[in-house]
Coordinates of C-alpha atoms and ligand atoms in Angstrom, one line a residue:
X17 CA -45.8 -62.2 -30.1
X18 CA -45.5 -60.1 -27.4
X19 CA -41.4 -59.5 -26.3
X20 CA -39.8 -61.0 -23.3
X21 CA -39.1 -59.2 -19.8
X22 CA -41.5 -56.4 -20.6
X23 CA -43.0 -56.3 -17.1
X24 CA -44.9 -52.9 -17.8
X25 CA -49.0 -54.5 -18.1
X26 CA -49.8 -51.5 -20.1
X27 CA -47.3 -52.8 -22.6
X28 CA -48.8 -56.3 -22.6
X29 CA -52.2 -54.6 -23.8
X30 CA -53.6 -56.4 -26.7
X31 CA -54.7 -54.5 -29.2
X32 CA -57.7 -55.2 -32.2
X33 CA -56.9 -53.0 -35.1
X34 CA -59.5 -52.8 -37.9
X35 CA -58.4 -51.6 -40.9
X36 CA -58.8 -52.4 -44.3
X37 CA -55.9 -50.8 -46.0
X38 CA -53.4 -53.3 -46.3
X39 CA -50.0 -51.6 -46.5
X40 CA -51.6 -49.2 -43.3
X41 CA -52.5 -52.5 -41.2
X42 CA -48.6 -54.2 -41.7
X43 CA -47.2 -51.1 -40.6
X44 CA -49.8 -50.4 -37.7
X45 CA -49.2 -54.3 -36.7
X46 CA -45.8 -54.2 -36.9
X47 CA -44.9 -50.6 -35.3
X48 CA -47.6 -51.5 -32.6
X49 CA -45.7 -55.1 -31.6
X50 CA -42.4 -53.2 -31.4
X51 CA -43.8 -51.0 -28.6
X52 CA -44.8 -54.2 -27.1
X53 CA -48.1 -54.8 -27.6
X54 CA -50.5 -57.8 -28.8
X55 CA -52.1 -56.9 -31.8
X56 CA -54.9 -58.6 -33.5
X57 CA -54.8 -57.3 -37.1
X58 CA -57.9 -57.6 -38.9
X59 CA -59.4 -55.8 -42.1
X60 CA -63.3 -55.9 -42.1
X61 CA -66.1 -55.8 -39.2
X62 CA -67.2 -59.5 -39.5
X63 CA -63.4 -60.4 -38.9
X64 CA -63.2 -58.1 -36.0
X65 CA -66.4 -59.6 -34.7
X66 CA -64.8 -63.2 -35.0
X67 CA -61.6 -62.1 -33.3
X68 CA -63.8 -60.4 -30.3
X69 CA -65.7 -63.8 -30.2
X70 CA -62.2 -65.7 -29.3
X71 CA -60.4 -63.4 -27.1
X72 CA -60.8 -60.6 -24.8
X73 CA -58.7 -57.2 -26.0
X74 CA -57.8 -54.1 -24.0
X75 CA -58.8 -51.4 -26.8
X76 CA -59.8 -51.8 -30.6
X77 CA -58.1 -49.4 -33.0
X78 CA -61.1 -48.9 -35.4
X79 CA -60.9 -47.5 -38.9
X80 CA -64.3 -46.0 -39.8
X81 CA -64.5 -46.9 -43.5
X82 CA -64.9 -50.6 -43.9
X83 CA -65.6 -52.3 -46.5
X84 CA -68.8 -54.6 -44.7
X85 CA -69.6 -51.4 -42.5
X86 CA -68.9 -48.2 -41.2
X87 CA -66.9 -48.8 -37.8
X88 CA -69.4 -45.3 -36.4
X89 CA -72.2 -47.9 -36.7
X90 CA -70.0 -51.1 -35.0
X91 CA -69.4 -49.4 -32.6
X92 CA -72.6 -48.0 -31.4
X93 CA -73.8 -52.0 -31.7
X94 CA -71.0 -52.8 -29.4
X95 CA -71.8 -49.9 -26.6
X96 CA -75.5 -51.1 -26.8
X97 CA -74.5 -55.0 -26.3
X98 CA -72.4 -53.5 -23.2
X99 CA -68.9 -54.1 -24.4
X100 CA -67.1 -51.5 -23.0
X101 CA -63.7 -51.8 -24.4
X102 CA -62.0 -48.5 -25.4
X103 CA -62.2 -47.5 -28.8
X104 CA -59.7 -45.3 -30.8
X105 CA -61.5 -44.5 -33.9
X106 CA -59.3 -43.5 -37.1
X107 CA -61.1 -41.3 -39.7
X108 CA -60.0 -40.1 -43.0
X109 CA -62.3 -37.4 -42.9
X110 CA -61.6 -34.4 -39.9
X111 CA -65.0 -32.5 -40.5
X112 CA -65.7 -31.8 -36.9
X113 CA -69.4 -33.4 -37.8
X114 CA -67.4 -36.9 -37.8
X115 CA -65.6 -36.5 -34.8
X116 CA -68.4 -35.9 -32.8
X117 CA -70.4 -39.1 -34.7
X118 CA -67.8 -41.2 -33.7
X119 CA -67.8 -39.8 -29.8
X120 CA -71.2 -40.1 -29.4
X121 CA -71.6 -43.8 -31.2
X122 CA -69.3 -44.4 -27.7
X123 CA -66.1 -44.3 -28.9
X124 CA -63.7 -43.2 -26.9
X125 CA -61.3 -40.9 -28.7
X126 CA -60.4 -40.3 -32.4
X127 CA -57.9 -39.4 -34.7
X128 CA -57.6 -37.8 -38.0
X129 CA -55.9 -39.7 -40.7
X130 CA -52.8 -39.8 -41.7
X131 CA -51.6 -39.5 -37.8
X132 CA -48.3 -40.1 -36.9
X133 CA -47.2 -43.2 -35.1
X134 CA -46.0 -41.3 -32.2
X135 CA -49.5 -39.8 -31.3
X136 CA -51.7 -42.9 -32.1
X137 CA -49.4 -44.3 -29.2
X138 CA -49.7 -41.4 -27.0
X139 CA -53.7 -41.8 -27.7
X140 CA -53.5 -45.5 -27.1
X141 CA -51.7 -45.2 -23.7
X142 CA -53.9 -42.4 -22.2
X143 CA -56.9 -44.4 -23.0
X144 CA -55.4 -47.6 -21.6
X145 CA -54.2 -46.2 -18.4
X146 CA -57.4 -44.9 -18.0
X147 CA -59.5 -47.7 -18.3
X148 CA -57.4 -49.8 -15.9
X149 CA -57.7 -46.7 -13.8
X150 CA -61.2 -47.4 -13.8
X151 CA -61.1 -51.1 -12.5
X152 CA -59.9 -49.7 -9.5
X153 CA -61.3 -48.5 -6.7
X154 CA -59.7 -46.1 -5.2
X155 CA -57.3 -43.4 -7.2
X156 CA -54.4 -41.9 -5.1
X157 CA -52.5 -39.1 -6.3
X158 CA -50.0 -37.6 -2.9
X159 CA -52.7 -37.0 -0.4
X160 CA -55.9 -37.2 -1.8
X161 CA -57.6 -40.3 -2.6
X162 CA -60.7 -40.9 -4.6
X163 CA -63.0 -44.1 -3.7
X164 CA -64.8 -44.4 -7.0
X165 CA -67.2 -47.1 -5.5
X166 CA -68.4 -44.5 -2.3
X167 CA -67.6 -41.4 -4.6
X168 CA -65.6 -40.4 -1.0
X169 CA -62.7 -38.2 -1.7
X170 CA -60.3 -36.8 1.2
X171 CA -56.9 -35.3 1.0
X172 CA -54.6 -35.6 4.0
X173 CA -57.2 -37.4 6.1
X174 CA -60.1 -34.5 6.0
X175 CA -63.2 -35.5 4.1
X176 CA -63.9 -33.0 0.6
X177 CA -68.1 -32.5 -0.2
X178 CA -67.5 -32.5 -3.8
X179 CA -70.7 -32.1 -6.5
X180 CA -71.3 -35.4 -8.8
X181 CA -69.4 -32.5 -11.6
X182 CA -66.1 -32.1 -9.2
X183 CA -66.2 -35.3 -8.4
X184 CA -66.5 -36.4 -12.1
X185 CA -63.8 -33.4 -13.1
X186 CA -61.2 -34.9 -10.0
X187 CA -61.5 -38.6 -11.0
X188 CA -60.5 -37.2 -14.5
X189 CA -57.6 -34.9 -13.7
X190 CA -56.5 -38.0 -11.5
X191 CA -56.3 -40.9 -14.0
X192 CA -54.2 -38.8 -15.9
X193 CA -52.3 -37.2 -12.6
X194 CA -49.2 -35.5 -13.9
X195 CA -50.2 -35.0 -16.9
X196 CA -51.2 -32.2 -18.4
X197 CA -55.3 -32.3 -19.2
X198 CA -56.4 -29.4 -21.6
X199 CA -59.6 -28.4 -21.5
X200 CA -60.7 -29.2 -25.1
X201 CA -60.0 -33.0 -23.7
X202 CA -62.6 -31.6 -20.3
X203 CA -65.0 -31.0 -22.6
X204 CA -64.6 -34.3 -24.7
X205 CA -64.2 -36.6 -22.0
X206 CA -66.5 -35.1 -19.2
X207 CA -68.9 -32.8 -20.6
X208 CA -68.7 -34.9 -23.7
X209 CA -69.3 -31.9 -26.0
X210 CA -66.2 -31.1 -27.7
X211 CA -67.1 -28.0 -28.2
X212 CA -64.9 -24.8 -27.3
X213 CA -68.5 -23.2 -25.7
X214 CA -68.0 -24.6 -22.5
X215 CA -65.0 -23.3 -21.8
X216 CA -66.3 -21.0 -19.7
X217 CA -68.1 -23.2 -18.1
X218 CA -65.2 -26.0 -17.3
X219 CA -62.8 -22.4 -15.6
X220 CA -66.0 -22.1 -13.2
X221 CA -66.2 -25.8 -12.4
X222 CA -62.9 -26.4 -11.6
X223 CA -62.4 -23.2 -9.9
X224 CA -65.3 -24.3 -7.7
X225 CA -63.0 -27.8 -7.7
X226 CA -60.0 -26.0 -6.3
X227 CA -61.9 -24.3 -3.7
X228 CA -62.7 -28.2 -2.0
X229 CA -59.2 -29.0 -2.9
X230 CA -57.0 -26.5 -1.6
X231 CA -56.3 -25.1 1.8
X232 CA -54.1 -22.5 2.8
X233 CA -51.5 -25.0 5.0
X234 CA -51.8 -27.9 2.0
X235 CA -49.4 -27.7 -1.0
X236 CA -51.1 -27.1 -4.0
X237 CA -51.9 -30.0 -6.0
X238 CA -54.2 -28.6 -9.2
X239 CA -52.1 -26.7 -11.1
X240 CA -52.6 -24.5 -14.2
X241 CA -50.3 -25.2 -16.9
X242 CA -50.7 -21.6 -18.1
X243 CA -51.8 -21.7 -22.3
X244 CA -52.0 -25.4 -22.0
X245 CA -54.7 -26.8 -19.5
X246 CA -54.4 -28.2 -15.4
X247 CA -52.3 -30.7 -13.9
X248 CA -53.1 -32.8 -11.1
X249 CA -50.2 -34.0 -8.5
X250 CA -46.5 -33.5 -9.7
X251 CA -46.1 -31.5 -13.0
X252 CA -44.4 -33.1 -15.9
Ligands
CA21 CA1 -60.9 -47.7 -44.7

């Protein structure tokens, strides 16, 4: 159960977590209640199915080898019966064939086992706070806002003519706003095409981006983290 006079919702998140290695699923159950959260543990796809069936979750932690399935192939069934929750797939094997399998059956990020604790928590926050990012409609980070319904952005009252790109690249950079986004995670999660290729094409884009987004009598507000990626809004 979830601990008393944790007031932070993204805490509260509950959490299904498929896996089918025992000892693995205790210690992901119990590490992931300790941060605070309400996890469903479950070992196979049918069970997972069941548990979807009786509750609403915030994100399913997927393990891609199960023993009625392979979670690439659940998850693709899910996307196409339009269940949109956030997926965080774990896969034992890191050939970069399998990570992008599991990003385009719609999952939403991945990790290579064993991963620590620390980062499958880092990874499960990012893709929380983005998704309830994405209920709302309107993003604010200082004094630009984003209306993600009207795809209107302004920043300090004057209206920015952004491309469907920029204006896909600056909702991005502002669900994660002071944080630092690299652009290996640009190409993931907006080109989807994690591949190092479009770097080039991501330092055009977002210098096209800046040129909308600065002025000359505004502070700066995209940064570049320099070896590391961009930061929208105050720097870590
Ligand atoms: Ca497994």
């Amino acid at each position: 159960m979830v601990a008393e006079g944790i007031g932070n919702r993204e805490l509260m998140a509950r959490i299904l977590v498929v896996e089918d290695e025992p000892t693995l699923l205790g210690s992901l159950r119990r590490g992931l209640m300790e941060e605070g959260y309400d996890v469903v543990p479950v070992s196979t796809i049918e069970q997972a199915m069941h548990a979807l069936s009786k509750q609403t979750v915030d994100l399913i932690l997927l393990d891609v080898m199960l023993p009625d399935g392979s979670g690439v192939d659940w998850v693709r069934t899910l996307r196409a019966n339009s269940n949109m929750v956030p997926v965080l797939m774990a896969t034992a094997r890191d050939a970069v064939e399998d990570r992008i399998t599991g990003l385009d059956s719609g999952a939403d990020d991945y990790l290579v086992k064993p991963f620590s604790f620390d980062e499958l928590v880092a990874r499960l926050r990012a893709l929380l706070r983005r998704a309830s990012a994405s209920r709302e409609s309107k993003l604010v980070v200082d004094d630009l806002s984003i209306d993600l319904l009207t795809r209107q952005v302004t920043r300090a009252g004057a209206d920015l003519d952004l491309t469907p790109r920029q204006f896909d690249l600056l909702t991005y950079f502002a669900q994660s706003a002071g944080e630092v986004v690299t652009r290996e995670m640009i190409a993931k999660d907006v080109w989807k095409e994690p591949t190092a290729t479009w770097t080039n094409v991501i330092e055009v884009q977002i210098n096209h981006l800046r040129r909308r987004l600065e002025r000359p009598e505004w502070p700066t507000i995209l940064h570049t983290i320099r070896g590391k990626g961009y930061c929208l809004g105050k720097q870590p």
